[in-house]
Amino acid sequence: MANRLPPLPVLALVLVLTACSGASPSSGERPADSVAPSAPHTAQPTATAAPRPTKNGCHRLTYEQAVAPVVSGTDVGCAQRHTSQTYKTGRLDLVVDGHLAAVDSPSVQAKVAATCTGLYGDHVGGSTQDRRLSMVQPVWFSPTVEEATAGADWFRCDVVALAGTERLAALPRSSRDLVGGSDRFAMCGTASPDAASFERVPCSEKHTWVALATVDLAGRSYPVAEAASDQMQSACRAAARSRAEDPLDFTWSEERPTRSQWKAGRRYGICWAPA
């Protein structure tokens, strides 16, 4: 899942009104030199810095909130139903080449992404292929520009699991070793990956196909279907044969990444077979 996840949080506004007024002079008294009353003063709205997130905190997020770059959703206890859990918090590095960078600049966000993806595997466990064949994904958040201006300087890395197309699954109380310790969120499909009705779902849900293996794709440019198949066919055939009842009669399917996935850095295909 590439990030960039919620509606902007509501900013706290401070509104200060002040006014001057004077008593009317009593009858017969010489009025003092008159001074025009001051017009009401309104302070400029200011954003309050969002509080620093807590490591291991749990949250109830929608899919849309999980793929936005800033924090939204509801913080809840991990014993309650939740769809994300924080596995890393840290301080933003806003200095790039000796200059202060904006919190939403590509260079700052790239550092956050690198940190969160780099620590993700150690948290959820499993091999690289296990994680590729899982519905579990890392997402990350940083403050809004307004919050950063008010002093917020944190970032947050969360674990989420997809329940289907643009739907998040409820997580267990702890996301530690979520991939390495269980196949609960292994990747399956409701149909062949080339079918119009195909939807990626956890294998704990109703499914008819299962993701078996991944194959790294060579080359710098996006591979056409034939080129991807040439690279994947042997590995996918072997993976399907290894689980078939009849080694001479079995079926498999090859799924190459989409152009947008390739551009985002997914340089591997997935081998599928009937469940």
Coordinates of C-alpha atoms in Angstrom, one line a residue:
M1 CA 0.0 0.0 0.0
A2 CA 1.5 3.3 -0.9
N3 CA 0.7 6.0 1.5
R4 CA -1.0 8.6 1.6
L5 CA -4.0 8.4 3.7
P6 CA -7.6 11.3 6.2
P7 CA -9.5 14.4 6.2
L8 CA -7.4 17.1 7.8
P9 CA -7.9 17.2 11.6
V10 CA -9.9 20.1 12.9
L11 CA -7.6 22.9 13.9
A12 CA -8.2 24.5 17.3
L13 CA -8.9 28.2 16.8
V14 CA -8.3 30.8 19.5
L15 CA -10.5 33.9 19.1
V16 CA -9.8 36.9 21.4
L17 CA -12.1 39.9 21.4
T18 CA -11.2 43.0 23.3
A19 CA -13.0 46.4 23.3
C20 CA -12.7 49.7 25.2
S21 CA -15.6 51.7 26.4
G22 CA -15.9 54.8 28.5
A23 CA -18.6 56.1 30.9
S24 CA -20.5 59.2 29.7
P25 CA -19.6 62.4 31.6
S26 CA -22.2 63.5 34.2
S27 CA -24.3 66.5 33.4
G28 CA -22.6 69.8 34.0
E29 CA -19.1 68.3 34.1
R30 CA -16.5 69.4 31.6
P31 CA -15.8 66.4 29.5
A32 CA -12.2 65.3 29.3
D33 CA -10.4 65.4 26.0
S34 CA -12.2 62.8 24.0
V35 CA -10.5 59.7 22.8
A36 CA -12.0 57.6 20.1
P37 CA -12.9 54.2 21.4
S38 CA -10.7 51.4 20.1
A39 CA -12.3 49.1 17.5
P40 CA -12.6 45.4 18.6
H41 CA -9.5 43.4 18.1
T42 CA -9.6 39.9 16.7
A43 CA -6.5 37.7 17.1
Q44 CA -5.5 35.7 14.0
P45 CA -6.6 32.1 14.2
T46 CA -3.8 29.8 15.3
A47 CA -3.3 26.1 15.0
T48 CA -2.4 24.0 18.0
A49 CA 0.3 21.4 17.6
A50 CA -1.2 17.9 17.6
P51 CA -0.1 15.9 20.5
R52 CA 2.9 13.5 19.9
P53 CA 1.5 10.0 19.2
T54 CA 2.2 7.0 21.5
K55 CA 4.1 4.0 20.3
N56 CA 1.9 0.8 20.4
G57 CA -1.2 3.0 20.5
C58 CA -4.3 1.6 18.7
H59 CA -6.7 3.4 16.4
R60 CA -9.9 3.0 14.5
L61 CA -9.4 4.2 11.0
T62 CA -11.3 3.8 7.7
Y63 CA -9.4 2.9 4.6
E64 CA -9.5 6.5 3.4
Q65 CA -8.0 7.7 6.6
A66 CA -5.3 5.0 6.5
V67 CA -4.1 6.1 3.0
A68 CA -3.9 9.8 3.8
P69 CA -0.7 11.5 4.9
V70 CA -2.0 13.1 8.1
V71 CA -3.7 11.7 11.2
S72 CA -7.4 11.2 11.6
G73 CA -9.6 8.5 13.0
T74 CA -10.2 7.6 16.7
D75 CA -7.7 6.5 19.3
V76 CA -8.9 3.5 21.2
G77 CA -7.6 1.0 23.7
C78 CA -6.0 -2.1 22.0
A79 CA -8.5 -4.3 23.7
Q80 CA -11.2 -2.6 21.7
R81 CA -11.9 -3.1 18.0
H82 CA -9.2 -1.3 16.1
T83 CA -7.8 -1.2 12.5
S84 CA -4.3 0.1 13.0
Q85 CA -1.6 0.0 15.6
T86 CA 1.5 2.3 15.9
Y87 CA 4.8 0.4 15.9
K88 CA 7.1 3.4 15.6
T89 CA 7.1 7.1 16.5
G90 CA 9.9 9.6 15.9
R91 CA 11.0 13.1 15.4
L92 CA 10.9 14.6 11.8
D93 CA 14.2 15.6 10.3
L94 CA 13.2 18.9 8.6
V95 CA 16.7 20.0 7.6
V96 CA 17.7 19.1 4.1
D97 CA 21.0 20.2 2.7
G98 CA 21.3 22.7 5.4
H99 CA 17.9 24.3 4.8
L100 CA 14.7 24.0 6.6
A101 CA 12.2 22.0 4.6
A102 CA 8.4 21.9 4.8
V103 CA 6.8 18.9 6.5
D104 CA 5.0 17.9 3.3
S105 CA 8.1 18.2 1.1
P106 CA 9.0 15.1 -0.9
S107 CA 12.4 14.9 0.8
V108 CA 10.9 14.9 4.3
Q109 CA 8.2 12.4 3.4
A110 CA 10.7 10.1 1.7
K111 CA 12.7 10.0 5.0
V112 CA 9.5 9.0 6.9
A113 CA 8.7 6.4 4.3
A114 CA 12.2 4.9 4.5
T115 CA 12.1 4.7 8.3
C116 CA 8.6 3.1 8.5
T117 CA 9.2 0.6 5.7
G118 CA 12.7 -0.2 7.1
L119 CA 11.3 -1.1 10.5
Y120 CA 8.1 -2.8 9.4
G121 CA 9.6 -6.3 8.7
D122 CA 11.1 -6.6 12.2
H123 CA 7.8 -5.7 13.7
V124 CA 5.4 -8.0 11.8
G125 CA 8.0 -10.8 11.2
G126 CA 8.1 -13.3 8.4
S127 CA 10.3 -13.4 5.3
T128 CA 10.2 -10.8 2.5
Q129 CA 7.9 -13.2 0.5
D130 CA 5.7 -13.8 3.5
R131 CA 5.1 -10.0 3.8
R132 CA 4.5 -9.7 0.0
L133 CA 1.9 -12.4 0.2
S134 CA 0.1 -10.8 3.1
M135 CA -2.7 -8.4 3.4
V136 CA -0.8 -6.6 6.1
Q137 CA 0.8 -3.3 5.2
P138 CA 2.6 -0.3 6.7
V139 CA 1.3 3.2 6.6
W140 CA 2.7 6.4 7.9
F141 CA 1.6 9.9 9.0
S142 CA 3.0 13.3 9.8
P143 CA 1.5 16.6 11.0
T144 CA -0.4 19.0 8.8
V145 CA 1.5 22.1 7.6
E146 CA -0.4 24.2 10.1
E147 CA 0.4 21.8 13.0
A148 CA 4.1 21.8 12.0
T149 CA 4.1 25.6 12.0
A150 CA 2.7 25.4 15.5
G151 CA 5.5 23.1 16.6
A152 CA 4.5 19.6 15.8
D153 CA 7.6 17.6 14.7
W154 CA 6.7 13.9 14.9
F155 CA 5.9 11.1 12.5
R156 CA 4.0 7.9 13.1
C157 CA 4.3 4.4 11.6
D158 CA 1.2 2.1 11.7
V159 CA 0.3 -1.5 10.7
V160 CA -3.0 -2.1 8.9
A161 CA -4.5 -5.1 7.2
L162 CA -6.7 -5.1 4.2
A163 CA -10.0 -6.9 4.4
G164 CA -10.8 -6.4 0.7
T165 CA -10.9 -3.7 -1.8
E166 CA -10.6 -0.4 0.1
R167 CA -11.6 -2.0 3.4
L168 CA -9.6 -2.5 6.6
A169 CA -9.7 -5.6 8.8
A170 CA -9.9 -5.5 12.6
L171 CA -6.5 -6.3 14.1
P172 CA -5.6 -8.4 17.1
R173 CA -4.6 -6.8 20.4
S174 CA -0.9 -6.8 19.3
S175 CA 0.4 -6.5 15.8
R176 CA 3.9 -7.8 16.8
D177 CA 4.8 -10.8 14.6
L178 CA 1.5 -10.4 12.8
V179 CA 2.8 -12.0 9.6
G180 CA 5.5 -14.3 10.9
G181 CA 3.4 -15.8 13.7
S182 CA 0.1 -16.4 11.8
D183 CA -1.4 -16.9 8.3
R184 CA -4.6 -15.2 9.4
F185 CA -3.9 -12.4 6.9
A186 CA -2.3 -14.4 4.1
M187 CA -3.4 -13.2 0.6
C188 CA -6.2 -15.1 -1.2
G189 CA -8.7 -14.2 -4.0
T190 CA -12.4 -14.5 -4.6
A191 CA -11.7 -15.6 -8.2
S192 CA -8.8 -16.0 -10.7
P193 CA -6.7 -12.7 -10.6
D194 CA -7.6 -12.1 -14.3
A195 CA -11.4 -12.4 -13.6
A196 CA -13.6 -9.3 -13.4
S197 CA -15.0 -10.5 -10.1
F198 CA -11.6 -10.9 -8.5
E199 CA -11.1 -9.3 -5.1
R200 CA -8.0 -9.7 -2.9
V201 CA -9.1 -11.0 0.6
P202 CA -7.5 -12.6 3.6
C203 CA -7.4 -16.4 3.4
S204 CA -9.4 -16.5 6.6
E205 CA -12.3 -15.2 4.5
K206 CA -14.2 -17.0 1.8
H207 CA -12.0 -17.5 -1.3
T208 CA -11.3 -19.7 -4.3
W209 CA -7.7 -18.8 -5.2
V210 CA -4.6 -18.5 -3.1
A211 CA -1.4 -16.5 -3.7
L212 CA 1.6 -18.9 -3.7
A213 CA 4.8 -17.1 -4.5
T214 CA 6.3 -13.9 -5.8
V215 CA 8.8 -13.5 -8.7
D216 CA 11.1 -10.5 -9.0
L217 CA 10.9 -8.8 -12.4
A218 CA 14.1 -7.6 -14.1
G219 CA 14.4 -4.4 -16.1
R220 CA 13.9 -0.8 -15.5
S221 CA 10.9 -0.3 -17.7
Y222 CA 7.4 -1.6 -17.1
P223 CA 7.2 -5.2 -18.6
V224 CA 4.6 -6.0 -21.2
A225 CA 2.4 -9.1 -20.4
E226 CA 4.5 -11.4 -22.5
A227 CA 7.8 -10.3 -21.0
A228 CA 6.4 -10.7 -17.5
S229 CA 5.1 -14.1 -18.3
D230 CA 8.5 -15.2 -19.7
Q231 CA 10.1 -14.3 -16.3
M232 CA 7.3 -15.7 -14.1
Q233 CA 6.1 -18.9 -15.9
S234 CA 8.8 -21.3 -14.6
A235 CA 8.6 -20.3 -11.0
C236 CA 4.7 -20.1 -11.0
R237 CA 4.5 -23.5 -12.6
A238 CA 6.8 -25.0 -10.0
A239 CA 4.9 -23.4 -7.1
A240 CA 1.5 -24.7 -8.4
R241 CA 2.9 -28.2 -9.1
S242 CA 4.3 -28.5 -5.6
R243 CA 0.8 -28.3 -4.1
A244 CA -1.2 -30.1 -6.8
E245 CA -2.7 -33.5 -6.2
D246 CA -1.8 -34.5 -9.7
P247 CA 1.6 -33.2 -10.8
L248 CA 0.6 -33.6 -14.4
D249 CA -2.7 -31.8 -14.2
F250 CA -2.8 -28.4 -12.4
T251 CA -3.6 -24.8 -13.0
W252 CA -1.9 -21.5 -12.2
S253 CA -2.1 -17.8 -13.0
E254 CA 0.5 -15.0 -13.2
E255 CA -0.3 -11.5 -11.9
R256 CA 2.1 -8.8 -12.9
P257 CA 2.1 -5.4 -11.2
T258 CA 0.0 -2.6 -12.6
R259 CA 1.8 0.4 -14.1
S260 CA 1.0 2.5 -11.0
Q261 CA 2.3 -0.3 -8.7
W262 CA 5.5 -0.6 -10.8
K263 CA 6.0 3.2 -10.6
A264 CA 5.5 3.0 -6.8
G265 CA 8.2 0.4 -6.5
R266 CA 6.5 -3.0 -6.7
R267 CA 8.8 -4.8 -9.0
Y268 CA 7.5 -8.4 -8.6
G269 CA 4.7 -10.5 -9.9
I270 CA 2.5 -12.9 -7.9
C271 CA 1.8 -16.6 -8.7
W272 CA -1.7 -17.8 -8.0
A273 CA -3.5 -21.2 -8.0
P274 CA -6.9 -22.5 -7.2
A275 CA -7.4 -23.0 -3.4

